[in-house]
CSV table of C-alpha atoms and ligand atoms in Angstrom, one decimal:
chain,number,residue,atom,x,y,z
K,1050,MET,CA,-27.5,-87.2,32.2
K,1051,ILE,CA,-28.4,-89.9,32.0
K,1052,ARG,CA,-25.9,-93.2,31.7
K,1053,ILE,CA,-26.3,-96.2,30.0
K,1054,LEU,CA,-23.8,-99.6,30.2
K,1055,GLY,CA,-24.6,-100.6,26.2
K,1056,GLY,CA,-25.1,-104.8,24.9
K,1057,ARG,CA,-27.3,-106.4,27.7
K,1058,ARG,CA,-30.6,-107.8,26.2
K,1059,LEU,CA,-33.9,-106.3,27.8
K,1060,ASP,CA,-36.2,-108.9,28.8
K,1061,GLY,CA,-40.1,-109.0,30.9
K,1062,GLU,CA,-42.3,-106.4,31.7
K,1063,VAL,CA,-43.0,-103.0,31.6
K,1064,ARG,CA,-46.7,-101.3,32.4
K,1065,ILE,CA,-46.5,-98.3,30.0
K,1066,SER,CA,-48.3,-94.8,30.7
K,1067,GLY,CA,-51.2,-93.6,30.2
K,1068,ALA,CA,-50.7,-90.7,27.2
K,1069,LYS,CA,-49.3,-87.4,27.2
K,1070,ASN,CA,-51.1,-86.6,24.5
K,1071,ALA,CA,-54.0,-87.2,25.5
K,1072,ALA,CA,-53.8,-85.7,29.1
K,1073,LEU,CA,-53.3,-82.4,27.3
K,1074,PRO,CA,-56.3,-81.7,26.2
K,1075,ALA,CA,-58.2,-83.5,28.7
K,1076,ILE,CA,-56.1,-81.2,31.3
K,1077,PHE,CA,-57.2,-78.6,28.8
K,1078,ALA,CA,-60.3,-79.2,28.9
K,1079,SER,CA,-60.8,-78.1,32.2
K,1080,LEU,CA,-62.2,-74.7,31.0
K,1081,LEU,CA,-64.5,-75.5,29.8
K,1082,THR,CA,-66.6,-76.3,32.7
K,1083,PRO,CA,-66.3,-74.6,36.5
K,1084,GLU,CA,-67.6,-78.9,37.2
K,1085,PRO,CA,-65.1,-80.9,38.1
K,1086,LEU,CA,-63.5,-82.9,36.0
K,1087,VAL,CA,-61.7,-86.1,36.9
K,1088,LEU,CA,-58.9,-87.1,34.8
K,1089,HIS,CA,-57.2,-90.6,36.2
K,1090,ASN,CA,-54.5,-92.3,34.4
K,1091,VAL,CA,-52.0,-89.0,34.5
K,1092,PRO,CA,-48.9,-89.8,33.6
K,1093,LYS,CA,-46.1,-88.0,35.5
K,1094,LEU,CA,-44.6,-86.4,33.7
K,1095,LEU,CA,-43.2,-82.3,33.0
K,1096,ASP,CA,-45.6,-81.6,30.1
K,1097,VAL,CA,-48.3,-82.8,32.3
K,1098,GLU,CA,-46.9,-80.4,35.3
K,1099,THR,CA,-46.8,-78.0,32.6
K,1100,ALA,CA,-50.6,-78.0,31.9
K,1101,VAL,CA,-51.2,-77.3,35.3
K,1102,GLU,CA,-48.9,-74.8,36.2
K,1103,LEU,CA,-51.0,-73.4,33.0
K,1104,VAL,CA,-54.3,-74.5,33.8
K,1105,GLN,CA,-53.6,-72.7,37.7
K,1106,ALA,CA,-53.3,-69.8,36.4
K,1107,LEU,CA,-55.9,-69.2,34.8
K,1108,GLY,CA,-57.6,-69.9,37.8
K,1109,LYS,CA,-59.1,-73.9,38.3
K,1110,GLU,CA,-57.8,-74.9,41.7
K,1111,VAL,CA,-56.2,-78.8,40.9
K,1112,HIS,CA,-55.2,-81.4,43.8
K,1113,TRP,CA,-53.3,-84.0,42.2
K,1114,SER,CA,-53.0,-88.2,44.2
K,1115,ASN,CA,-51.7,-91.2,43.1
K,1116,GLY,CA,-51.9,-90.4,38.8
K,1117,THR,CA,-56.0,-89.1,39.5
K,1118,LEU,CA,-56.6,-85.3,39.0
K,1119,ARG,CA,-59.3,-83.7,40.4
K,1120,ILE,CA,-60.2,-79.8,38.7
K,1121,THR,CA,-61.9,-77.4,40.5
K,1122,GLY,CA,-63.8,-74.8,40.3
K,1123,GLY,CA,-62.9,-71.6,37.8
K,1124,GLU,CA,-65.9,-69.2,37.8
K,1125,GLU,CA,-64.3,-66.9,36.8
K,1126,LEU,CA,-60.9,-67.3,34.2
K,1127,ARG,CA,-57.7,-64.7,33.9
K,1128,PRO,CA,-57.7,-64.3,30.1
K,1129,GLU,CA,-54.2,-64.0,29.6
K,1130,ALA,CA,-52.1,-67.4,29.2
K,1131,PRO,CA,-48.1,-66.4,30.7
K,1132,ALA,CA,-46.1,-66.4,27.5
K,1133,GLU,CA,-42.8,-68.6,29.7
K,1134,LEU,CA,-45.2,-71.8,30.2
K,1135,VAL,CA,-46.6,-71.5,26.2
K,1136,GLN,CA,-43.0,-70.8,26.0
K,1137,ARG,CA,-42.4,-74.1,27.3
K,1138,MET,CA,-44.2,-76.5,26.0
K,1139,ARG,CA,-46.0,-76.0,22.2
K,1140,ALA,CA,-49.3,-77.8,23.1
K,1141,SER,CA,-49.7,-74.5,25.4
K,1142,PHE,CA,-51.4,-72.9,22.9
K,1143,LEU,CA,-54.5,-75.1,23.4
K,1144,VAL,CA,-56.4,-72.8,25.9
K,1145,LEU,CA,-56.6,-69.8,23.3
K,1146,GLY,CA,-60.0,-71.8,21.7
K,1147,PRO,CA,-61.2,-72.6,25.1
K,1148,LEU,CA,-60.2,-69.5,26.7
K,1149,VAL,CA,-62.5,-67.0,23.9
K,1150,ALA,CA,-65.7,-69.7,23.7
K,1151,ARG,CA,-65.7,-68.9,27.4
K,1152,ILE,CA,-64.8,-65.6,28.3
K,1153,GLY,CA,-65.0,-64.3,24.7
K,1154,GLN,CA,-61.6,-62.9,25.5
K,1155,ALA,CA,-58.0,-64.7,25.1
K,1156,LYS,CA,-54.0,-64.0,24.7
K,1157,VAL,CA,-52.1,-66.7,24.6
K,1158,ALA,CA,-47.9,-65.6,23.4
K,1159,LEU,CA,-46.8,-67.2,20.7
K,1160,PRO,CA,-45.2,-70.9,20.5
K,1161,GLY,CA,-42.6,-70.5,18.2
K,1162,GLY,CA,-39.7,-72.5,16.6
K,1163,CYS,CA,-39.1,-75.5,18.1
K,1164,ALA,CA,-36.0,-78.2,17.4
K,1165,LEU,CA,-38.6,-80.3,15.4
K,1166,GLY,CA,-38.3,-77.1,13.0
K,1167,PRO,CA,-40.9,-74.8,12.4
K,1168,ARG,CA,-44.7,-75.0,13.4
K,1169,PRO,CA,-47.6,-73.3,12.3
K,1170,VAL,CA,-50.2,-72.1,14.6
K,1171,ASP,CA,-52.5,-70.8,11.3
K,1172,PHE,CA,-54.2,-73.4,10.8
K,1173,HIS,CA,-55.3,-73.1,14.0
K,1174,LEU,CA,-56.6,-69.0,14.1
K,1175,GLN,CA,-58.3,-69.9,10.6
K,1176,GLY,CA,-60.6,-72.1,12.2
K,1177,LEU,CA,-61.3,-70.2,15.3
K,1178,ALA,CA,-61.3,-67.0,12.9
K,1179,ARG,CA,-64.0,-69.2,11.1
K,1180,LEU,CA,-65.9,-70.0,14.2
K,1181,GLY,CA,-66.6,-65.8,15.0
K,1182,ALA,CA,-63.3,-64.6,16.8
K,1183,GLN,CA,-61.4,-61.5,16.0
K,1184,VAL,CA,-58.1,-63.2,15.4
K,1185,GLU,CA,-55.0,-59.9,16.1
K,1186,VAL,CA,-51.1,-61.5,15.7
K,1187,GLY,CA,-49.1,-58.8,17.1
K,1188,ASN,CA,-45.7,-58.5,20.0
K,1189,GLY,CA,-45.4,-62.5,19.5
K,1190,ALA,CA,-48.9,-63.4,21.5
K,1191,VAL,CA,-52.5,-63.9,19.4
K,1192,GLN,CA,-55.3,-62.1,21.0
K,1193,ALA,CA,-58.2,-63.4,20.5
K,1194,LYS,CA,-62.2,-61.7,21.0
K,1195,ALA,CA,-65.7,-62.9,20.2
K,1196,THR,CA,-68.4,-61.7,22.0
K,1197,ARG,CA,-70.1,-65.1,20.7
K,1198,LEU,CA,-68.4,-68.3,18.6
K,1199,ARG,CA,-70.8,-70.7,16.7
K,1200,GLY,CA,-69.9,-73.2,14.6
K,1201,ALA,CA,-69.1,-73.5,11.0
K,1202,ARG,CA,-67.5,-75.3,8.7
K,1203,VAL,CA,-63.6,-75.2,8.5
K,1204,TYR,CA,-61.0,-77.0,6.1
K,1205,LEU,CA,-57.8,-78.7,7.5
K,1206,ASP,CA,-55.0,-78.0,4.7
K,1207,PHE,CA,-52.5,-81.2,6.4
K,1208,PRO,CA,-55.4,-83.0,9.3
K,1209,SER,CA,-53.2,-81.5,12.3
K,1210,VAL,CA,-53.5,-82.3,15.5
K,1211,GLY,CA,-53.3,-79.4,17.6
K,1212,ALA,CA,-55.2,-77.0,14.9
K,1213,THR,CA,-58.1,-80.3,15.3
K,1214,GLU,CA,-58.5,-80.2,19.0
K,1215,GLN,CA,-58.3,-76.4,18.7
K,1216,LEU,CA,-61.8,-76.9,16.5
K,1217,LEU,CA,-62.8,-79.8,18.9
K,1218,LEU,CA,-62.2,-77.7,22.4
K,1219,ALA,CA,-63.2,-74.9,20.9
K,1220,GLY,CA,-66.2,-76.3,18.8
K,1221,ALA,CA,-67.5,-77.9,22.3
K,1222,LEU,CA,-68.8,-74.6,23.6
K,1223,ALA,CA,-70.0,-73.4,19.9
K,1224,PRO,CA,-74.4,-72.8,19.9
K,1225,GLY,CA,-74.9,-75.0,16.2
K,1226,GLU,CA,-72.6,-77.5,14.8
K,1227,THR,CA,-68.5,-77.0,13.4
K,1228,VAL,CA,-67.4,-78.9,10.9
K,1229,ILE,CA,-63.9,-80.2,10.9
K,1230,VAL,CA,-63.0,-81.5,6.8
K,1231,ASN,CA,-59.9,-83.3,6.8
K,1232,PRO,CA,-59.6,-83.5,10.9
K,1233,ALA,CA,-57.0,-85.4,12.5
K,1234,ARG,CA,-57.0,-89.1,13.8
K,1235,GLU,CA,-55.6,-88.8,15.7
K,1236,PRO,CA,-55.9,-92.0,19.4
K,1237,GLU,CA,-55.2,-88.7,21.5
K,1238,VAL,CA,-57.2,-86.8,18.7
K,1239,VAL,CA,-61.0,-89.2,19.1
K,1240,GLU,CA,-59.6,-89.5,22.7
K,1241,LEU,CA,-60.7,-85.5,23.4
K,1242,ALA,CA,-63.8,-86.4,21.1
K,1243,VAL,CA,-65.4,-88.7,22.9
K,1244,LEU,CA,-64.3,-87.3,26.6
K,1245,LEU,CA,-65.9,-84.2,25.2
K,1246,GLN,CA,-69.2,-86.1,24.2
K,1247,LYS,CA,-69.0,-86.6,27.8
K,1248,MET,CA,-68.9,-83.1,29.2
K,1249,GLY,CA,-71.9,-83.1,27.0
K,1250,ALA,CA,-71.0,-81.8,23.6
K,1251,GLU,CA,-72.3,-83.7,20.1
K,1252,VAL,CA,-69.7,-85.9,17.8
K,1253,ARG,CA,-69.9,-87.2,14.7
K,1254,TRP,CA,-66.9,-88.7,13.1
K,1255,ASP,CA,-68.3,-89.7,8.5
K,1256,LEU,CA,-65.3,-90.3,6.2
K,1257,ASP,CA,-63.4,-87.2,5.8
K,1258,ARG,CA,-65.1,-85.3,9.0
K,1259,VAL,CA,-65.8,-84.0,12.8
K,1260,THR,CA,-68.9,-82.6,13.6
K,1261,ILE,CA,-69.0,-80.8,17.0
K,1262,ARG,CA,-72.8,-79.8,18.6
K,1263,GLY,CA,-71.4,-77.5,20.9
K,1264,THR,CA,-73.9,-76.7,23.7
K,1265,PRO,CA,-73.5,-72.6,26.0
K,1266,ARG,CA,-72.6,-74.7,29.7
K,1267,LEU,CA,-70.7,-77.9,29.1
K,1268,SER,CA,-70.8,-80.6,32.8
K,1269,GLY,CA,-68.0,-82.2,34.7
K,1270,ALA,CA,-66.5,-85.7,33.1
K,1271,GLU,CA,-64.3,-88.4,34.7
K,1272,HIS,CA,-62.1,-90.0,32.0
K,1273,THR,CA,-59.3,-92.3,32.3
K,1274,ILE,CA,-56.5,-91.8,30.1
K,1275,ILE,CA,-56.0,-94.2,26.9
K,1276,PRO,CA,-52.4,-95.7,27.1
K,1277,ASP,CA,-49.0,-93.7,26.0
K,1278,ARG,CA,-48.7,-96.2,22.8
K,1279,ILE,CA,-45.5,-93.3,21.1
K,1280,GLU,CA,-43.8,-95.0,25.2
K,1281,ALA,CA,-45.5,-98.3,24.4
K,1282,GLY,CA,-43.9,-98.5,21.2
K,1283,THR,CA,-39.8,-97.1,22.2
K,1284,TYR,CA,-40.3,-99.9,24.9
K,1285,LEU,CA,-41.1,-102.3,22.3
K,1286,LEU,CA,-38.0,-100.9,20.4
K,1287,ALA,CA,-35.4,-100.8,23.5
K,1288,GLY,CA,-36.5,-104.9,23.5
K,1289,ALA,CA,-35.5,-105.1,19.6
K,1290,ILE,CA,-32.9,-103.3,19.7
K,1291,THR,CA,-30.8,-105.2,22.2
K,1292,GLY,CA,-32.0,-108.1,21.1
K,1293,GLY,CA,-33.8,-109.1,23.8
K,1294,ARG,CA,-37.7,-109.7,24.5
K,1295,VAL,CA,-39.8,-106.8,26.1
K,1296,ARG,CA,-43.6,-106.9,26.8
K,1297,ALA,CA,-45.3,-104.9,27.1
K,1298,LEU,CA,-48.2,-104.2,29.7
K,1299,SER,CA,-51.5,-101.5,29.2
K,1300,VAL,CA,-50.8,-100.6,25.8
K,1301,CYS,CA,-54.5,-100.7,23.0
K,1302,PRO,CA,-52.5,-103.0,20.7
K,1303,GLU,CA,-54.6,-101.8,17.8
K,1304,HIS,CA,-52.6,-97.4,18.2
K,1305,LEU,CA,-49.5,-99.2,17.1
K,1306,ARG,CA,-50.7,-101.1,13.9
K,1307,ALA,CA,-48.4,-99.1,11.1
K,1308,PHE,CA,-45.4,-99.6,13.9
K,1309,LEU,CA,-45.8,-102.9,15.0
K,1310,ASP,CA,-45.5,-104.0,11.1
K,1311,ARG,CA,-42.5,-101.7,10.0
K,1312,LEU,CA,-40.8,-103.4,13.5
K,1313,GLU,CA,-42.0,-107.6,11.7
K,1314,LEU,CA,-40.2,-106.2,9.0
K,1315,ALA,CA,-37.3,-105.7,10.5
K,1316,GLY,CA,-36.9,-108.9,12.2
K,1317,ALA,CA,-39.1,-108.5,15.5
K,1318,ALA,CA,-41.5,-111.4,16.4
K,1319,ILE,CA,-44.0,-110.1,17.7
K,1320,GLU,CA,-47.2,-111.1,19.8
K,1321,VAL,CA,-50.2,-109.5,20.7
K,1322,GLY,CA,-52.7,-110.2,22.9
K,1323,PRO,CA,-56.2,-107.9,24.7
K,1324,ASP,CA,-53.9,-105.1,26.6
K,1325,TRP,CA,-50.4,-106.0,25.9
K,1326,VAL,CA,-48.3,-106.2,22.6
K,1327,GLU,CA,-44.5,-109.0,23.4
K,1328,VAL,CA,-42.0,-108.5,20.7
K,1329,GLN,CA,-38.5,-110.4,20.6
K,1330,GLY,CA,-35.7,-108.8,18.9
K,1331,PRO,CA,-33.9,-110.1,16.0
K,1332,PRO,CA,-30.2,-110.7,16.5
K,1333,ARG,CA,-29.6,-108.1,13.9
K,1334,PRO,CA,-32.2,-106.2,12.2
K,1335,LYS,CA,-33.3,-105.6,8.6
K,1336,ALA,CA,-33.4,-103.1,6.5
K,1337,VAL,CA,-36.6,-101.8,5.7
K,1338,ASP,CA,-38.3,-98.7,4.4
K,1339,PHE,CA,-40.6,-96.3,6.1
K,1340,ARG,CA,-42.6,-92.6,5.7
K,1341,THR,CA,-44.8,-91.0,8.3
K,1342,TRP,CA,-47.7,-90.3,8.0
K,1343,PRO,CA,-50.7,-88.5,9.7
K,1344,TYR,CA,-52.9,-91.6,11.5
K,1345,PRO,CA,-53.0,-94.7,10.9
K,1346,GLY,CA,-50.3,-94.7,9.4
K,1347,PHE,CA,-47.0,-94.2,10.7
K,1348,PRO,CA,-46.3,-92.3,13.6
K,1349,THR,CA,-43.5,-89.2,13.3
K,1350,ASP,CA,-43.3,-89.6,17.1
K,1351,LEU,CA,-41.8,-93.1,16.7
K,1352,GLN,CA,-39.4,-91.8,14.0
K,1353,PRO,CA,-36.4,-90.6,16.0
K,1354,PRO,CA,-36.7,-94.7,17.6
K,1355,MET,CA,-37.0,-95.9,15.1
K,1356,VAL,CA,-34.5,-94.9,12.7
K,1357,ALA,CA,-31.5,-96.3,15.8
K,1358,LEU,CA,-32.9,-99.5,15.7
K,1359,LEU,CA,-32.8,-99.6,11.6
K,1360,ALA,CA,-28.9,-98.0,12.4
K,1361,ARG,CA,-27.5,-101.5,13.2
K,1362,ALA,CA,-29.4,-102.8,10.7
K,1363,GLU,CA,-27.7,-105.3,8.3
K,1364,GLY,CA,-28.6,-103.4,4.6
K,1365,ARG,CA,-29.7,-99.7,4.1
K,1366,SER,CA,-33.2,-97.6,4.4
K,1367,THR,CA,-35.0,-95.5,3.3
K,1368,VAL,CA,-36.8,-92.8,5.9
K,1369,THR,CA,-39.0,-90.1,4.9
K,1370,GLU,CA,-40.9,-87.9,7.1
K,1371,THR,CA,-43.7,-86.2,5.9
K,1372,VAL,CA,-45.2,-84.4,8.6
K,1373,TYR,CA,-42.6,-82.7,9.9
K,1374,ALA,CA,-40.4,-80.2,7.6
K,1375,ALA,CA,-37.0,-80.9,10.4
K,1376,ARG,CA,-37.4,-83.9,12.5
K,1377,PHE,CA,-33.5,-84.9,12.0
K,1378,GLY,CA,-32.3,-84.0,15.3
K,1379,HIS,CA,-31.2,-87.9,17.0
K,1380,VAL,CA,-29.1,-87.6,13.6
K,1381,GLU,CA,-25.8,-86.1,14.3
K,1382,PRO,CA,-26.0,-87.7,17.5
K,1383,LEU,CA,-26.0,-91.0,16.5
K,1384,LEU,CA,-23.3,-90.7,14.3
K,1385,GLN,CA,-21.1,-89.7,17.4
K,1386,MET,CA,-21.6,-93.2,18.2
K,1387,GLY,CA,-21.1,-94.7,14.9
K,1388,ALA,CA,-24.1,-94.5,13.1
K,1389,ARG,CA,-23.8,-93.6,8.9
K,1390,ILE,CA,-27.2,-91.8,7.6
K,1391,GLN,CA,-27.4,-89.4,5.6
K,1392,VAL,CA,-29.2,-86.5,5.8
K,1393,MET,CA,-31.4,-85.9,1.7
K,1394,GLY,CA,-34.1,-83.0,2.3
K,1395,ASN,CA,-36.7,-85.0,4.2
K,1396,VAL,CA,-35.1,-88.6,3.4
K,1397,LEU,CA,-33.2,-90.3,5.6
K,1398,VAL,CA,-30.9,-92.4,4.4
K,1399,VAL,CA,-30.0,-95.1,7.4
K,1400,GLU,CA,-26.9,-97.8,6.1
K,1401,GLY,CA,-27.2,-99.5,8.9
K,1402,VAL,CA,-23.9,-100.7,11.2
K,1403,GLU,CA,-22.8,-103.7,13.0
K,1404,ARG,CA,-21.8,-101.5,16.0
K,1405,LEU,CA,-22.9,-98.5,17.5
K,1406,ARG,CA,-20.4,-97.2,20.0
K,1407,GLY,CA,-20.7,-95.2,23.2
K,1408,ALA,CA,-20.7,-91.8,24.0
K,1409,GLN,CA,-21.9,-88.6,25.0
K,1410,VAL,CA,-24.4,-87.3,23.3
K,1411,GLU,CA,-26.8,-84.9,23.6
K,1412,ALA,CA,-30.9,-84.8,23.1
K,1413,THR,CA,-32.4,-81.5,21.7
K,1414,ASP,CA,-36.1,-82.9,21.9
K,1415,ILE,CA,-38.1,-86.2,23.5
K,1416,ARG,CA,-38.4,-88.3,21.2
K,1417,ALA,CA,-34.8,-87.9,19.8
K,1418,GLY,CA,-33.6,-88.3,23.6
K,1419,ALA,CA,-35.3,-91.7,23.2
K,1420,ALA,CA,-33.4,-92.6,19.7
K,1421,LEU,CA,-30.4,-91.5,22.1
K,1422,VAL,CA,-31.2,-93.6,24.9
K,1423,LEU,CA,-32.3,-97.0,22.7
K,1424,ALA,CA,-29.0,-96.7,20.9
K,1425,ALA,CA,-27.1,-96.4,23.6
K,1426,LEU,CA,-28.9,-100.2,25.5
K,1427,ALA,CA,-27.2,-101.6,22.0
K,1428,ALA,CA,-23.7,-99.6,21.8
K,1429,GLU,CA,-20.6,-101.2,23.2
K,1430,GLY,CA,-19.2,-99.6,26.2
K,1431,VAL,CA,-20.0,-96.9,28.3
K,1432,SER,CA,-23.3,-94.0,26.9
K,1433,PHE,CA,-23.3,-90.8,28.9
K,1434,VAL,CA,-27.3,-89.3,27.6
K,1435,ARG,CA,-27.8,-84.6,28.0
K,1436,GLY,CA,-30.8,-82.5,27.9
K,1437,GLU,CA,-32.2,-85.4,29.9
K,1438,HIS,CA,-35.8,-82.8,30.5
K,1439,HIS,CA,-36.6,-83.3,27.5
K,1440,LEU,CA,-36.7,-87.1,28.2
K,1441,ALA,CA,-38.3,-85.6,31.4
K,1442,ARG,CA,-40.5,-84.6,29.4
K,1443,GLY,CA,-42.4,-87.2,27.8
K,1444,TYR,CA,-41.4,-90.6,29.7
K,1445,GLU,CA,-42.2,-91.3,33.0
K,1446,ASN,CA,-39.9,-92.6,35.6
K,1447,LEU,CA,-37.8,-93.6,32.4
K,1448,GLY,CA,-34.5,-95.0,34.0
K,1449,GLU,CA,-37.2,-97.6,36.6
K,1450,LYS,CA,-38.2,-98.9,33.9
K,1451,LEU,CA,-35.7,-99.5,31.9
K,1452,CYS,CA,-33.9,-101.4,34.8
K,1453,GLY,CA,-36.7,-103.0,35.3
K,1454,LEU,CA,-36.2,-104.7,32.2
K,1455,GLY,CA,-32.5,-105.4,32.5
K,1456,ALA,CA,-30.1,-102.4,31.6
K,1457,GLN,CA,-27.4,-101.0,33.2
K,1458,VAL,CA,-28.7,-96.1,33.4
K,1459,TRP,CA,-28.3,-94.6,35.8
K,1460,GLU,CA,-29.8,-91.0,36.2
K,1461,GLU,CA,-27.4,-88.5,37.2
K,1462,GLN,CA,-26.7,-85.0,37.8
K,1463,GLY,CA,-24.1,-82.6,36.2
A,495,UD1,C1,-48.8,-82.8,17.4
A,495,UD1,C2,-47.9,-84.1,18.9
A,495,UD1,C3,-46.6,-84.0,18.2
A,495,UD1,C4,-47.0,-84.7,17.9
A,495,UD1,C5,-48.2,-84.1,16.8
A,495,UD1,C6,-48.1,-84.9,14.5
A,495,UD1,C7,-48.7,-83.1,21.5
A,495,UD1,C8,-49.3,-82.5,22.1
A,495,UD1,N1,-48.2,-83.5,20.8
A,495,UD1,O1,-47.8,-82.3,17.6
A,495,UD1,O2,-46.1,-85.5,19.8
A,495,UD1,O3,-45.6,-85.3,16.9
A,495,UD1,O4,-48.7,-84.3,16.7
A,495,UD1,O5,-48.4,-85.9,14.6
A,495,UD1,O6,-50.2,-84.4,20.8
A,495,UD1,N2,-49.0,-77.0,11.3
A,495,UD1,C9,-49.0,-75.9,10.0
A,495,UD1,N3,-48.9,-75.5,10.8
A,495,UD1,C10,-49.9,-75.7,12.0
A,495,UD1,C11,-50.2,-76.4,12.5
A,495,UD1,C12,-49.7,-77.5,11.8
A,495,UD1,O7,-48.6,-76.0,10.1
A,495,UD1,O8,-51.2,-74.3,12.3
A,495,UD1,C13,-47.7,-77.8,10.4
A,495,UD1,C14,-46.6,-78.7,11.4
A,495,UD1,O9,-45.6,-77.3,11.1
A,495,UD1,C15,-46.3,-79.6,11.7
A,495,UD1,C16,-47.1,-80.2,11.2
A,495,UD1,O10,-48.3,-79.6,10.9
A,495,UD1,O11,-45.5,-79.9,10.5
A,495,UD1,C17,-48.2,-81.5,11.7
A,495,UD1,O12,-48.0,-80.2,13.1
A,495,UD1,P1,-50.1,-80.8,14.3
A,495,UD1,O13,-49.9,-82.3,13.7
A,495,UD1,O14,-50.5,-80.1,14.3
A,495,UD1,O15,-48.7,-81.2,15.3
A,495,UD1,P2,-49.3,-80.8,16.5
A,495,UD1,O16,-50.3,-80.6,17.2
A,495,UD1,O17,-48.3,-79.8,17.4
């Protein structure tokens, strides 16, 4: 449980960690080669630990020290991903493509639904079938087989991050060209492509597609994980919601453009340096409308934290969630804290209130948890946020970083 005494203006600097969503596919890329893969700036998070356990279970050896992962071994890989690890974290499904590309067979449990609503994997499976895999779904798992994958053209109905990564990973070991039309272009996806290039694949980005030319054997590589834009956005919002001043260090400001644009419209003063962003919060935010969208649009992962800010804005904000059907796990607990929010299909209508009040609330996923922590920082009185393991999945040293900014936060048992 996290206990937060609200009402303190945050002030100071916070160093942003490596991006969870870039680290996970990079760890799975290690399955593509028996040569060493060295990853720097890897955040210590529960999800990263799950990814490490998973590649170990499949036959790799992992050495972790001071933010650097050295992944070696795995001349022989096991084809079956333990169901428990896949169910713990949906991104584990990304091992399917690398396994079938490297050893010709794979069995991975279906990730199933989650707190964000139904999240199918149909694009992943259709794409791998295009590359020549025989894919069967049954008994809660996917089995894929192929004597050899080969490059092919795949069209995605939606620029899915995971499906684009799955196909880049598999395409890297498939001779010929894999063309993904309508790919995701999130910075984490582009970074995976950069890593695969270092390992020997050729990647070209065009207006409407990404093309990867695979090779039968990939080499090892050394790579530094990019900064976590969602973690950065969360701390900047912590500054904004408390009317304080927060400078996020070690960030890539370019990755935060759509978010910073809306934050500025909400009344925050923003200063941008080469690798830092500083936000000075307004005494009370202004209402802003926004819609989530694939990159370079407003990231869905910052929708719940941004809603926390708008919950105390002056006026009515309309927030449209277009990436997930039901990513509103933060609404109910925010109501308990005095927010006024109405859910209308995939739209939230947020009537800002002057003051939020401390409450006992429960996080149902990582970013809903972040929204509750932000609301608690601004609320009157004490809040207790349960479900802190969700926060530990995505935020490295959250309590310590917030305390460093002057917040009154305690991580407690029970
Ligand atoms: C990744 C991120 C997650 C982020 C999301 C959207 C990681 C580990 N996670 O998740 O933090 O919120 O991108 O930016 O990087 N879809 C289908 N069929 C598919 C695949 C996806 O219908 O086969 C739908 C999903 O249900 C969802 C939408 O497409 O509605 C976007 O999902 P996707 O981009 O694939 O998200 P993830 O890769 O799971």
